[in-house]
Amino acid sequence: DIRALDDARLFVHSNRVWISYRDGPNFGYDKQVLNPLHLESLDTCIIKASESVPFCCGRNMALLEHAQTKTLQSLTWVDPVTVIDVNVDAAKTSRRRLTLDTNTLDNKTDCTLLRPQRRRLGGNQQRESHFHGTNAFLVPYKDELLAIGHFHRPHDRGQNEYSRHGHHYTHAFFTISNSEPYYLKRLSAEFVLGSQQY
């Protein structure tokens, strides 16, 4: 069987090549999934279901390594900056289970309970941030971590027949601090990545 991996990205962690992807039908549309790759030959690559590490919550979660411990972490939200620990050893003890660092999430394991209050700008409970990250590995840049994010334009547009989650994006580069406490350091002007189709 060939699995369909949505929005797949490669990265290196602990001297292994990993793949980050989404698989909504099997893991849910609010989770990202990580698997180490087993490169059998130049044209054969295997991922094992028993090594799948899903974590929550969202679709645009970037990865980074902790500066001191080298453990894997995820930037799950840009505004405000929200970073969680990702337990890549979870597959050894518990298959297909949500695994978050309990200290990071105030001793709660259901991040859907925390999502509403983590998505507010400047304490204003009526406004949500419309700036989204992307699921890739953050790039070390001087004493910061560099990434690219996006806005939906207009921000209140709905779904259409061509796109489930997003269309009409503008992009911006941003950086966060490269060690704890993590915070947003810089945000570029918005720009458009053009398409020859439109």
Short mmCIF file of C-alpha atoms in Angstrom, two decimals:
data_model
loop_
_atom_site.label_atom_id
_atom_site.label_comp_id
_atom_site.label_asym_id
_atom_site.label_seq_id
_atom_site.Cartn_x
_atom_site.Cartn_y
_atom_site.Cartn_z
CA ASP A 1 0.00 0.00 0.00
CA ILE A 2 1.17 3.52 -0.82
CA ARG A 3 0.20 6.10 1.82
CA ALA A 4 -0.76 9.60 0.78
CA LEU A 5 1.22 12.06 2.91
CA ASP A 6 -0.13 15.61 2.84
CA ASP A 7 2.32 18.53 2.94
CA ALA A 8 5.37 16.32 3.51
CA ARG A 9 8.70 17.90 4.62
CA LEU A 10 12.09 16.31 5.32
CA PHE A 11 14.30 17.29 8.24
CA VAL A 12 17.26 15.92 10.21
CA HIS A 13 17.09 15.29 13.95
CA SER A 14 19.48 13.22 16.10
CA ASN A 15 21.46 12.17 13.01
CA ARG A 16 18.39 10.65 11.36
CA VAL A 17 16.31 11.78 8.39
CA TRP A 18 12.68 12.33 9.36
CA ILE A 19 9.53 13.21 7.47
CA SER A 20 6.86 15.58 8.76
CA TYR A 21 3.38 15.32 7.21
CA ARG A 22 -0.36 15.35 7.80
CA ASP A 23 -2.67 12.38 7.42
CA GLY A 24 -6.14 13.64 8.29
CA PRO A 25 -8.11 10.42 7.76
CA ASN A 26 -5.85 8.43 10.10
CA PHE A 27 -4.64 10.97 12.68
CA GLY A 28 -7.07 13.90 12.48
CA TYR A 29 -6.80 17.21 10.64
CA ASP A 30 -5.44 19.11 13.67
CA LYS A 31 -2.33 16.93 14.06
CA GLN A 32 1.04 16.80 12.40
CA VAL A 33 2.83 13.44 12.17
CA LEU A 34 6.55 12.65 12.28
CA ASN A 35 8.29 9.46 11.18
CA PRO A 36 11.94 8.50 10.86
CA LEU A 37 12.77 7.36 7.32
CA HIS A 38 14.34 3.99 6.65
CA LEU A 39 16.36 4.37 3.46
CA GLU A 40 16.61 0.78 2.19
CA SER A 41 18.26 1.76 -1.10
CA LEU A 42 18.48 4.72 -3.47
CA ASP A 43 14.95 4.05 -4.67
CA THR A 44 13.29 2.49 -1.62
CA CYS A 45 12.23 4.39 1.47
CA ILE A 46 10.03 3.03 4.27
CA ILE A 47 8.15 4.58 7.17
CA LYS A 48 6.81 2.34 9.92
CA ALA A 49 3.36 2.88 11.43
CA SER A 50 4.70 1.79 14.82
CA GLU A 51 7.11 4.77 14.76
CA SER A 52 4.51 7.43 13.94
CA VAL A 53 4.59 10.39 16.33
CA PRO A 54 1.49 12.61 16.04
CA PHE A 55 1.35 15.88 17.92
CA CYS A 56 -1.22 18.59 18.24
CA CYS A 57 -2.70 21.18 17.43
CA GLY A 58 -2.88 22.89 14.07
CA ARG A 59 -1.69 22.69 10.49
CA ASN A 60 1.22 25.14 10.42
CA MET A 61 3.67 23.86 13.03
CA ALA A 62 7.39 24.48 12.48
CA LEU A 63 10.12 22.36 14.08
CA LEU A 64 13.28 23.37 15.93
CA GLU A 65 15.89 21.83 18.19
CA HIS A 66 16.27 23.17 21.71
CA ALA A 67 19.55 25.12 21.82
CA GLN A 68 20.94 23.32 24.89
CA THR A 69 19.27 19.90 25.11
CA LYS A 70 18.86 19.29 21.35
CA THR A 71 15.39 17.87 22.00
CA LEU A 72 12.80 18.41 19.29
CA GLN A 73 10.31 21.24 19.75
CA SER A 74 7.53 22.75 17.66
CA LEU A 75 6.47 26.33 17.09
CA THR A 76 2.71 25.73 17.09
CA TRP A 77 1.62 29.35 16.92
CA VAL A 78 3.45 32.56 15.94
CA ASP A 79 1.31 35.22 17.64
CA PRO A 80 1.76 34.79 20.50
CA VAL A 81 4.85 32.60 20.12
CA THR A 82 3.92 29.16 21.47
CA VAL A 83 6.58 26.41 21.55
CA ILE A 84 5.95 22.85 22.80
CA ASP A 85 8.25 19.88 23.32
CA VAL A 86 7.71 16.97 20.91
CA ASN A 87 8.38 13.55 22.38
CA VAL A 88 9.82 11.58 19.45
CA ASP A 89 10.35 8.58 21.74
CA ALA A 90 6.57 8.29 22.27
CA ALA A 91 6.25 5.66 19.54
CA LYS A 92 8.37 3.28 21.61
CA THR A 93 5.93 3.34 24.52
CA SER A 94 2.56 4.37 23.12
CA ARG A 95 1.42 4.04 19.52
CA ARG A 96 -0.58 6.85 17.90
CA ARG A 97 -0.96 8.83 21.09
CA LEU A 98 -0.93 12.59 21.60
CA THR A 99 2.32 13.46 23.38
CA LEU A 100 3.10 16.91 24.72
CA ASP A 101 5.38 18.06 27.50
CA THR A 102 3.12 18.43 30.54
CA ASN A 103 5.11 21.30 32.03
CA THR A 104 4.81 23.28 28.81
CA LEU A 105 1.02 22.96 28.84
CA ASP A 106 0.40 23.51 32.54
CA ASN A 107 -0.06 19.79 33.29
CA LYS A 108 -2.81 19.39 30.69
CA THR A 109 -2.53 17.02 27.75
CA ASP A 110 -5.51 18.16 25.69
CA CYS A 111 -4.21 21.16 23.78
CA THR A 112 -7.66 21.87 22.32
CA LEU A 113 -8.52 23.25 25.77
CA LEU A 114 -5.60 25.66 25.54
CA ARG A 115 -5.89 26.76 21.94
CA PRO A 116 -8.44 29.59 22.37
CA GLN A 117 -6.48 31.55 24.97
CA ARG A 118 -3.14 31.00 23.18
CA ARG A 119 -4.39 32.57 19.96
CA ARG A 120 -5.18 36.02 21.31
CA LEU A 121 -3.26 39.19 20.55
CA GLY A 122 -2.07 41.36 23.43
CA GLY A 123 -4.63 40.08 25.93
CA ASN A 124 -7.53 41.21 23.73
CA GLN A 125 -10.04 38.34 23.96
CA GLN A 126 -12.03 39.60 20.95
CA ARG A 127 -9.27 39.53 18.31
CA GLU A 128 -7.42 36.59 16.79
CA SER A 129 -4.08 36.72 15.08
CA HIS A 130 -4.28 36.17 11.33
CA PHE A 131 -0.57 35.40 10.96
CA HIS A 132 0.17 31.72 10.44
CA GLY A 133 3.50 29.91 10.48
CA THR A 134 4.43 27.04 8.20
CA ASN A 135 5.36 23.45 8.87
CA ALA A 136 9.05 23.34 8.09
CA PHE A 137 12.25 23.36 10.14
CA LEU A 138 13.25 26.78 11.48
CA VAL A 139 16.55 28.00 10.03
CA PRO A 140 19.31 29.23 12.35
CA TYR A 141 20.18 32.83 11.38
CA LYS A 142 22.78 34.62 13.53
CA ASP A 143 21.27 34.51 17.04
CA GLU A 144 17.70 33.99 15.80
CA LEU A 145 15.56 31.35 14.09
CA LEU A 146 14.20 32.32 10.67
CA ALA A 147 10.94 31.18 9.13
CA ILE A 148 8.28 32.20 6.65
CA GLY A 149 4.63 32.66 7.53
CA HIS A 150 1.46 33.70 5.76
CA PHE A 151 -1.74 35.71 6.03
CA HIS A 152 -5.05 34.74 4.41
CA ARG A 153 -6.35 37.61 2.28
CA PRO A 154 -8.93 38.73 2.98
CA HIS A 155 -8.65 37.32 6.50
CA ASP A 156 -12.38 36.55 6.75
CA ARG A 157 -12.75 34.73 3.45
CA GLY A 158 -14.45 31.33 3.59
CA GLN A 159 -13.77 27.96 2.04
CA ASN A 160 -14.36 27.40 -1.62
CA GLU A 161 -14.63 24.40 -3.93
CA TYR A 162 -10.88 24.45 -4.66
CA SER A 163 -9.35 24.82 -1.22
CA ARG A 164 -10.22 23.35 2.16
CA HIS A 165 -8.05 25.55 4.38
CA GLY A 166 -6.53 28.46 2.54
CA HIS A 167 -6.06 30.45 -0.62
CA HIS A 168 -4.96 33.95 -1.55
CA TYR A 169 -1.94 34.11 0.75
CA THR A 170 0.52 36.89 1.35
CA HIS A 171 3.80 35.92 2.99
CA ALA A 172 6.25 37.44 5.46
CA PHE A 173 9.58 36.38 6.92
CA PHE A 174 9.85 36.36 10.69
CA THR A 175 12.39 35.46 13.35
CA ILE A 176 12.06 34.24 16.90
CA SER A 177 14.69 34.06 19.63
CA ASN A 178 16.89 30.98 19.37
CA SER A 179 16.53 30.01 23.03
CA GLU A 180 14.00 30.19 25.83
CA PRO A 181 12.08 32.27 26.53
CA TYR A 182 10.99 32.22 22.89
CA TYR A 183 9.56 35.44 21.50
CA LEU A 184 8.93 37.11 18.14
CA LYS A 185 11.88 39.31 17.21
CA ARG A 186 11.30 40.51 13.64
CA LEU A 187 8.56 40.51 11.02
CA SER A 188 9.13 41.58 7.42
CA ALA A 189 6.77 43.44 5.13
CA GLU A 190 4.22 41.23 3.36
CA PHE A 191 4.99 40.00 -0.14
CA VAL A 192 3.36 37.74 -2.72
CA LEU A 193 4.76 34.55 -4.23
CA GLY A 194 3.32 34.75 -7.70
CA SER A 195 1.77 31.92 -9.70
CA GLN A 196 1.82 31.56 -13.47
CA GLN A 197 -1.61 29.93 -13.29
CA TYR A 198 -3.40 33.19 -12.43
#
